[in-house]
């Protein structure tokens, strides 16, 4: 059974294990929420943090301890232990690494502190009260299908040289997106031998790393048709490399390199509007973070048995053709709002 199957199979959490915190809430005392984000260097997590902060302000009984791990798993573990020692009533965590966060999540569980993981989960199944994320495997699959559809339009059949700039390995988001992309790509390529993966490198959700990798990949490959990116920072880094190599042809040109990312950041949306970048599979960290805070409130003041152990938040494909459509506006261009 893999991690996703485990998450889906988790039953309703045992309410009695959280009775001390419930009693505190019932006494009318304010709820102290500990929040730790993996990094604020990434625009997506800036948006997510804003979503948490804004949502907590809607609940007068909540106070927020807002912390940032700055991309270091050891720092994150230390910060979360500190939040636990400060007597928080709930934790909202955005883990840097699914396995590295497990010991402190288990420590919180022993102290009857519910843990809500946001965007990235902990690799211990029912140790978390709720894991709220976008369906990253589905986004990876959609990315592969989008690239294949564009290549079929270009060549009249499914063929082309494709690059995969993987996200941050060890995170649930990075691993699942790559799994979805590779599973779908390999399935399609098995029936279409002209479709080739010419490079697969870990961009680590980092613009500079992705820029350097894409520069090296282009130097080694004269023909590149498309790049799948684990997130929009990877995509923007790849686009910079394409520009620097003077291979940035307009969409529709047979030499145009198709670039698709994930997240919906401001830089990606700007590049899509200009026609430099083809698409992004946008998440909405503002609304997703707000829901996580609502789950905390529901745990103490509502039907805690109805909180799903694992939930997927909706995502949407954004291209130049639909970026100003009613559907996309309803979903929200969070990157232009943060």
Tab-separated table of C-alpha atoms in Angstrom:
chain	number	residue	atom	x	y	z
A	1	UNK	CA	0.000	0.000	0.000
A	2	UNK	CA	1.561	3.352	-1.010
A	3	UNK	CA	1.278	6.657	0.863
A	4	UNK	CA	-1.743	7.877	-1.122
A	5	UNK	CA	-3.630	4.621	-0.515
A	6	UNK	CA	-2.777	4.825	3.172
A	7	UNK	CA	-4.105	8.362	3.409
A	8	UNK	CA	-7.321	7.398	1.661
A	9	UNK	CA	-7.811	4.416	3.943
A	10	UNK	CA	-7.452	6.355	7.181
A	11	UNK	CA	-10.616	6.145	9.274
A	12	UNK	CA	-12.259	8.823	11.371
A	13	UNK	CA	-9.907	10.029	14.117
A	14	UNK	CA	-10.595	9.083	17.703
A	15	UNK	CA	-12.144	12.156	19.271
A	16	UNK	CA	-11.373	11.163	22.846
A	17	UNK	CA	-7.621	11.402	22.201
A	18	UNK	CA	-7.985	15.189	22.023
A	19	UNK	CA	-10.155	15.731	25.103
A	20	UNK	CA	-7.713	18.043	26.976
A	21	UNK	CA	-7.628	20.546	24.116
A	22	UNK	CA	-11.389	20.232	23.571
A	23	UNK	CA	-11.957	20.997	27.223
A	24	UNK	CA	-9.847	24.129	26.915
A	25	UNK	CA	-11.873	25.305	23.929
A	26	UNK	CA	-15.135	24.548	25.714
A	27	UNK	CA	-14.015	26.703	28.628
A	28	UNK	CA	-14.042	29.709	26.305
A	29	UNK	CA	-10.298	30.271	26.298
A	30	UNK	CA	-8.662	31.473	23.082
A	31	UNK	CA	-7.173	28.862	20.780
A	32	UNK	CA	-3.469	29.185	20.139
A	33	UNK	CA	-2.577	28.024	16.601
A	34	UNK	CA	1.028	27.174	15.735
A	35	UNK	CA	1.890	27.603	12.056
A	36	UNK	CA	5.121	26.632	10.356
A	37	UNK	CA	5.743	27.120	6.645
A	38	UNK	CA	8.605	25.465	4.785
A	39	UNK	CA	9.887	28.706	3.233
A	40	UNK	CA	8.826	32.207	2.269
A	41	UNK	CA	11.289	32.349	-0.620
A	42	UNK	CA	8.601	30.787	-2.834
A	43	UNK	CA	5.653	33.026	-3.876
A	44	UNK	CA	3.212	30.140	-3.448
A	45	UNK	CA	4.087	29.819	0.223
A	46	UNK	CA	3.903	33.597	0.649
A	47	UNK	CA	0.333	33.306	-0.611
A	48	UNK	CA	-0.377	30.346	1.643
A	49	UNK	CA	0.920	32.190	4.695
A	50	UNK	CA	-1.212	35.211	3.837
A	51	UNK	CA	-4.180	32.858	3.573
A	52	UNK	CA	-3.531	31.439	7.054
A	53	UNK	CA	-2.992	34.883	8.615
A	54	UNK	CA	-6.102	36.371	7.010
A	55	UNK	CA	-8.266	33.369	7.938
A	56	UNK	CA	-7.175	33.364	11.600
A	57	UNK	CA	-8.188	37.018	11.832
A	58	UNK	CA	-11.759	35.952	11.026
A	59	UNK	CA	-11.938	33.940	14.265
A	60	UNK	CA	-11.812	36.171	17.387
A	61	UNK	CA	-10.993	33.192	19.615
A	62	UNK	CA	-7.810	32.336	17.672
A	63	UNK	CA	-4.282	33.639	17.996
A	64	UNK	CA	-1.496	32.656	15.610
A	65	UNK	CA	2.153	31.836	16.237
A	66	UNK	CA	3.581	32.309	12.740
A	67	UNK	CA	6.969	30.694	12.001
A	68	UNK	CA	9.085	30.088	8.894
A	69	UNK	CA	11.595	27.222	8.556
A	70	UNK	CA	13.558	28.948	5.753
A	71	UNK	CA	13.872	25.737	3.760
A	72	UNK	CA	15.709	23.729	6.429
A	73	UNK	CA	14.153	20.508	7.752
A	74	UNK	CA	16.138	20.568	11.007
A	75	UNK	CA	15.088	24.153	11.656
A	76	UNK	CA	11.491	23.180	10.966
A	77	UNK	CA	11.620	20.310	13.454
A	78	UNK	CA	13.106	22.568	16.122
A	79	UNK	CA	10.514	25.271	15.509
A	80	UNK	CA	7.617	22.838	15.694
A	81	UNK	CA	8.937	21.378	18.968
A	82	UNK	CA	9.093	24.946	20.296
A	83	UNK	CA	5.483	25.538	19.249
A	84	UNK	CA	4.472	22.331	21.015
A	85	UNK	CA	6.298	23.462	24.165
A	86	UNK	CA	4.467	26.785	24.017
A	87	UNK	CA	1.229	24.882	24.474
A	88	UNK	CA	-0.439	25.423	21.126
A	89	UNK	CA	-3.901	23.924	20.714
A	90	UNK	CA	-3.378	23.004	17.054
A	91	UNK	CA	-0.596	22.921	14.477
A	92	UNK	CA	-0.846	23.865	10.803
A	93	UNK	CA	2.295	22.562	9.123
A	94	UNK	CA	3.738	22.766	5.626
A	95	UNK	CA	6.443	20.075	5.826
A	96	UNK	CA	9.756	20.423	4.002
A	97	UNK	CA	10.158	16.654	3.935
A	98	UNK	CA	7.356	14.125	4.399
A	99	UNK	CA	9.469	11.733	6.482
A	100	UNK	CA	11.623	14.197	8.415
A	101	UNK	CA	8.562	15.852	9.944
A	102	UNK	CA	7.107	12.580	11.286
A	103	UNK	CA	8.874	12.492	14.712
A	104	UNK	CA	7.622	15.948	15.722
A	105	UNK	CA	4.119	15.228	14.403
A	106	UNK	CA	4.078	12.081	16.557
A	107	UNK	CA	5.300	14.179	19.489
A	108	UNK	CA	2.366	16.544	18.979
A	109	UNK	CA	0.010	13.575	18.793
A	110	UNK	CA	1.243	12.287	22.152
A	111	UNK	CA	0.458	15.702	23.648
A	112	UNK	CA	-3.079	15.598	22.206
A	113	UNK	CA	-2.349	18.435	19.737
A	114	UNK	CA	-4.155	17.994	16.399
A	115	UNK	CA	-1.963	18.483	13.342
A	116	UNK	CA	-3.266	19.885	10.058
A	117	UNK	CA	-0.810	19.550	7.165
A	118	UNK	CA	-1.164	21.999	4.311
A	119	UNK	CA	-0.058	21.495	0.684
A	120	UNK	CA	2.570	18.955	1.788
A	121	UNK	CA	1.849	16.078	4.129
A	122	UNK	CA	3.609	13.986	6.744
A	123	UNK	CA	4.555	10.442	5.806
A	124	UNK	CA	2.715	8.796	8.677
A	125	UNK	CA	-0.899	8.607	7.546
A	126	UNK	CA	-3.269	9.039	10.482
A	127	UNK	CA	-0.766	10.969	12.594
A	128	UNK	CA	-2.266	14.083	10.960
A	129	UNK	CA	-5.843	15.155	11.596
A	130	UNK	CA	-6.192	16.485	8.063
A	131	UNK	CA	-3.902	16.611	5.044
A	132	UNK	CA	-5.149	19.261	2.611
A	133	UNK	CA	-3.431	19.415	-0.749
A	134	UNK	CA	-4.025	19.720	-4.462
A	135	UNK	CA	-4.135	16.406	-6.337
A	136	UNK	CA	-0.497	16.519	-7.363
A	137	UNK	CA	-0.541	13.203	-9.234
A	138	UNK	CA	-3.482	14.472	-11.290
A	139	UNK	CA	-1.643	17.722	-12.072
A	140	UNK	CA	1.385	15.751	-13.248
A	141	UNK	CA	-0.843	13.673	-15.528
A	142	UNK	CA	-2.534	16.801	-16.883
A	143	UNK	CA	0.850	18.367	-17.567
A	144	UNK	CA	1.875	15.357	-19.652
A	145	UNK	CA	-1.407	15.375	-21.547
A	146	UNK	CA	-1.167	19.105	-22.226
A	147	UNK	CA	2.315	18.741	-23.708
A	148	UNK	CA	1.267	15.761	-25.812
A	149	UNK	CA	-1.766	17.655	-27.144
A	150	UNK	CA	0.392	20.626	-28.163
A	151	UNK	CA	2.949	18.375	-29.860
A	152	UNK	CA	0.210	16.561	-31.748
A	153	UNK	CA	-1.056	19.911	-33.039
A	154	UNK	CA	2.456	20.824	-34.135
A	155	UNK	CA	3.451	17.616	-35.871
A	156	UNK	CA	0.125	16.000	-36.724
A	157	UNK	CA	1.164	13.055	-34.582
A	158	UNK	CA	2.561	12.446	-31.098
A	159	UNK	CA	6.296	13.051	-31.215
A	160	UNK	CA	8.905	15.412	-29.826
A	161	UNK	CA	11.741	15.825	-27.340
A	162	UNK	CA	10.578	16.587	-23.808
A	163	UNK	CA	12.379	17.699	-20.628
A	164	UNK	CA	11.146	17.009	-17.085
A	165	UNK	CA	12.349	19.507	-14.462
A	166	UNK	CA	11.300	17.715	-11.283
A	167	UNK	CA	10.319	19.628	-8.142
A	168	UNK	CA	11.818	19.007	-4.705
A	169	UNK	CA	12.272	15.269	-4.189
A	170	UNK	CA	11.174	14.125	-0.738
A	171	UNK	CA	8.163	16.434	-0.604
A	172	UNK	CA	4.740	14.958	-1.243
A	173	UNK	CA	4.092	17.640	-3.886
A	174	UNK	CA	7.371	17.115	-5.725
A	175	UNK	CA	7.199	13.327	-5.664
A	176	UNK	CA	3.541	13.086	-6.658
A	177	UNK	CA	3.739	15.575	-9.526
A	178	UNK	CA	6.693	13.746	-10.975
A	179	UNK	CA	4.934	10.402	-10.540
A	180	UNK	CA	1.825	11.657	-12.326
A	181	UNK	CA	3.834	13.142	-15.170
A	182	UNK	CA	6.143	10.165	-15.663
A	183	UNK	CA	3.378	7.553	-15.430
A	184	UNK	CA	1.277	9.341	-18.054
A	185	UNK	CA	4.233	10.237	-20.279
A	186	UNK	CA	5.574	6.670	-20.280
A	187	UNK	CA	2.127	5.261	-21.020
A	188	UNK	CA	1.713	7.545	-24.047
A	189	UNK	CA	5.325	7.103	-25.206
A	190	UNK	CA	4.924	3.315	-25.182
A	191	UNK	CA	2.509	3.663	-28.103
A	192	UNK	CA	4.332	6.597	-29.725
A	193	UNK	CA	8.078	5.916	-30.058
A	194	UNK	CA	8.674	9.375	-31.507
A	195	UNK	CA	7.875	10.880	-28.091
A	196	UNK	CA	11.116	10.984	-26.119
A	197	UNK	CA	12.199	12.184	-22.682
A	198	UNK	CA	15.634	13.679	-23.350
A	199	UNK	CA	16.364	14.920	-19.800
A	200	UNK	CA	14.981	14.569	-16.286
A	201	UNK	CA	16.606	16.680	-13.562
A	202	UNK	CA	15.623	17.922	-10.106
A	203	UNK	CA	14.931	21.657	-10.259
A	204	UNK	CA	14.073	21.644	-6.528
A	205	UNK	CA	11.270	24.237	-6.919
A	206	UNK	CA	14.074	26.777	-7.384
A	207	UNK	CA	14.432	29.317	-10.216
A	208	UNK	CA	18.215	29.551	-10.176
A	209	UNK	CA	18.724	25.796	-9.990
A	210	UNK	CA	16.260	25.285	-12.846
A	211	UNK	CA	17.874	28.023	-14.913
A	212	UNK	CA	21.269	26.354	-14.606
A	213	UNK	CA	19.915	22.881	-15.328
A	214	UNK	CA	17.935	24.024	-18.361
A	215	UNK	CA	20.987	25.848	-19.716
A	216	UNK	CA	22.982	22.620	-19.477
A	217	UNK	CA	20.176	20.561	-21.008
A	218	UNK	CA	19.863	22.910	-23.992
A	219	UNK	CA	23.603	22.834	-24.547
A	220	UNK	CA	23.417	19.044	-24.782
A	221	UNK	CA	20.213	18.870	-26.857
A	222	UNK	CA	19.837	20.835	-30.062
A	223	UNK	CA	16.144	19.947	-30.347
A	224	UNK	CA	13.817	20.467	-27.396
A	225	UNK	CA	10.073	20.729	-27.912
A	226	UNK	CA	8.619	20.993	-24.415
A	227	UNK	CA	9.428	21.278	-20.716
A	228	UNK	CA	7.283	20.018	-17.851
A	229	UNK	CA	8.086	21.810	-14.592
A	230	UNK	CA	7.400	20.727	-11.020
A	231	UNK	CA	6.282	24.271	-10.201
A	232	UNK	CA	6.264	27.783	-11.630
A	233	UNK	CA	9.655	28.673	-10.150
A	234	UNK	CA	11.111	25.790	-12.161
A	235	UNK	CA	9.207	27.056	-15.208
A	236	UNK	CA	10.371	30.661	-14.847
A	237	UNK	CA	13.961	29.461	-14.442
A	238	UNK	CA	13.626	27.315	-17.560
A	239	UNK	CA	12.139	30.246	-19.479
A	240	UNK	CA	15.084	32.446	-18.489
A	241	UNK	CA	17.461	29.826	-19.841
A	242	UNK	CA	15.511	29.564	-23.096
A	243	UNK	CA	15.646	33.340	-23.502
A	244	UNK	CA	19.357	33.526	-22.744
A	245	UNK	CA	20.030	30.876	-25.388
A	246	UNK	CA	17.956	32.925	-27.898
A	247	UNK	CA	15.578	29.989	-28.353
A	248	UNK	CA	12.475	31.815	-27.130
A	249	UNK	CA	10.219	31.656	-30.184
A	250	UNK	CA	6.560	32.775	-30.062
A	251	UNK	CA	3.748	30.287	-29.457
A	252	UNK	CA	2.792	28.765	-32.811
A	253	UNK	CA	6.327	28.867	-34.179
A	254	UNK	CA	7.553	25.315	-34.943
A	255	UNK	CA	10.666	26.026	-32.865
A	256	UNK	CA	8.731	27.293	-29.839
A	257	UNK	CA	9.588	25.390	-26.648
A	258	UNK	CA	6.361	24.566	-24.815
A	259	UNK	CA	6.647	25.411	-21.101
A	260	UNK	CA	4.085	24.428	-18.478
A	261	UNK	CA	4.388	24.930	-14.731
A	262	UNK	CA	2.311	24.476	-11.598
A	263	UNK	CA	1.074	27.005	-9.000
A	264	UNK	CA	-0.180	30.181	-10.723
A	265	UNK	CA	2.444	32.658	-9.469
A	266	UNK	CA	2.535	36.281	-10.620
A	267	UNK	CA	5.666	35.699	-12.733
A	268	UNK	CA	4.070	32.742	-14.482
A	269	UNK	CA	0.822	34.598	-15.148
A	270	UNK	CA	2.767	37.554	-16.576
A	271	UNK	CA	4.750	35.229	-18.851
A	272	UNK	CA	1.524	33.548	-20.002
A	273	UNK	CA	-0.089	36.898	-20.800
A	274	UNK	CA	2.985	37.830	-22.872
A	275	UNK	CA	2.912	34.517	-24.722
A	276	UNK	CA	6.332	33.449	-23.409
A	277	UNK	CA	5.038	30.618	-21.239
A	278	UNK	CA	2.246	28.314	-22.367
A	279	UNK	CA	0.393	27.268	-19.244
A	280	UNK	CA	0.274	26.719	-15.518
A	281	UNK	CA	-1.818	24.328	-13.471
A	282	UNK	CA	-2.866	26.801	-10.835
A	283	UNK	CA	-3.531	26.012	-7.222
A	284	UNK	CA	-5.041	28.640	-4.923
A	285	UNK	CA	-3.037	28.859	-1.683
A	286	UNK	CA	-5.277	31.627	-0.308
A	287	UNK	CA	-8.466	29.570	-0.326
A	288	UNK	CA	-6.686	26.322	0.536
A	289	UNK	CA	-5.039	27.880	3.604
A	290	UNK	CA	-8.335	29.399	4.681
A	291	UNK	CA	-9.935	25.949	4.593
A	292	UNK	CA	-7.200	24.519	6.815
A	293	UNK	CA	-7.935	27.190	9.435
A	294	UNK	CA	-11.666	26.425	9.125
A	295	UNK	CA	-10.876	22.770	9.833
A	296	UNK	CA	-9.165	23.840	13.075
A	297	UNK	CA	-12.286	25.740	14.075
A	298	UNK	CA	-14.448	22.774	13.071
A	299	UNK	CA	-12.343	20.470	15.224
A	300	UNK	CA	-13.124	22.524	18.327
A	301	UNK	CA	-16.498	24.066	17.577
A	302	UNK	CA	-18.170	21.841	14.982
A	303	UNK	CA	-18.479	18.280	13.774
A	304	UNK	CA	-14.902	17.029	14.094
A	305	UNK	CA	-15.930	13.585	12.850
A	306	UNK	CA	-16.751	15.194	9.481
A	307	UNK	CA	-13.216	16.501	8.947
A	308	UNK	CA	-11.735	14.415	6.111
A	309	UNK	CA	-8.360	12.812	6.866
A	310	UNK	CA	-7.246	13.727	3.334
A	311	UNK	CA	-8.779	16.216	0.919
A	312	UNK	CA	-7.853	17.479	-2.528
A	313	UNK	CA	-8.344	21.197	-3.236
A	314	UNK	CA	-9.419	22.118	-6.811
A	315	UNK	CA	-6.913	23.285	-9.407
A	316	UNK	CA	-7.304	24.802	-12.878
A	317	UNK	CA	-5.325	24.919	-16.131
A	318	UNK	CA	-4.533	28.513	-17.133
A	319	UNK	CA	-3.400	29.478	-20.642
A	320	UNK	CA	-3.364	32.723	-22.609
A	321	UNK	CA	-6.722	31.722	-24.121
A	322	UNK	CA	-8.592	31.427	-20.809
A	323	UNK	CA	-6.650	33.596	-18.336
A	324	UNK	CA	-9.336	36.309	-18.354
A	325	UNK	CA	-12.304	33.942	-18.589
A	326	UNK	CA	-15.122	33.980	-16.003
A	327	UNK	CA	-14.121	30.461	-14.944
A	328	UNK	CA	-10.556	31.478	-14.101
A	329	UNK	CA	-11.677	34.725	-12.432
A	330	UNK	CA	-14.075	32.726	-10.240
A	331	UNK	CA	-11.302	30.324	-9.278
A	332	UNK	CA	-8.992	33.235	-8.527
A	333	UNK	CA	-5.729	34.580	-9.927
A	334	UNK	CA	-4.059	34.477	-6.554
A	335	UNK	CA	-0.653	35.327	-8.020
A	336	UNK	CA	-1.966	38.730	-9.104
A	337	UNK	CA	-3.620	39.289	-5.730
A	338	UNK	CA	-0.650	38.578	-3.435
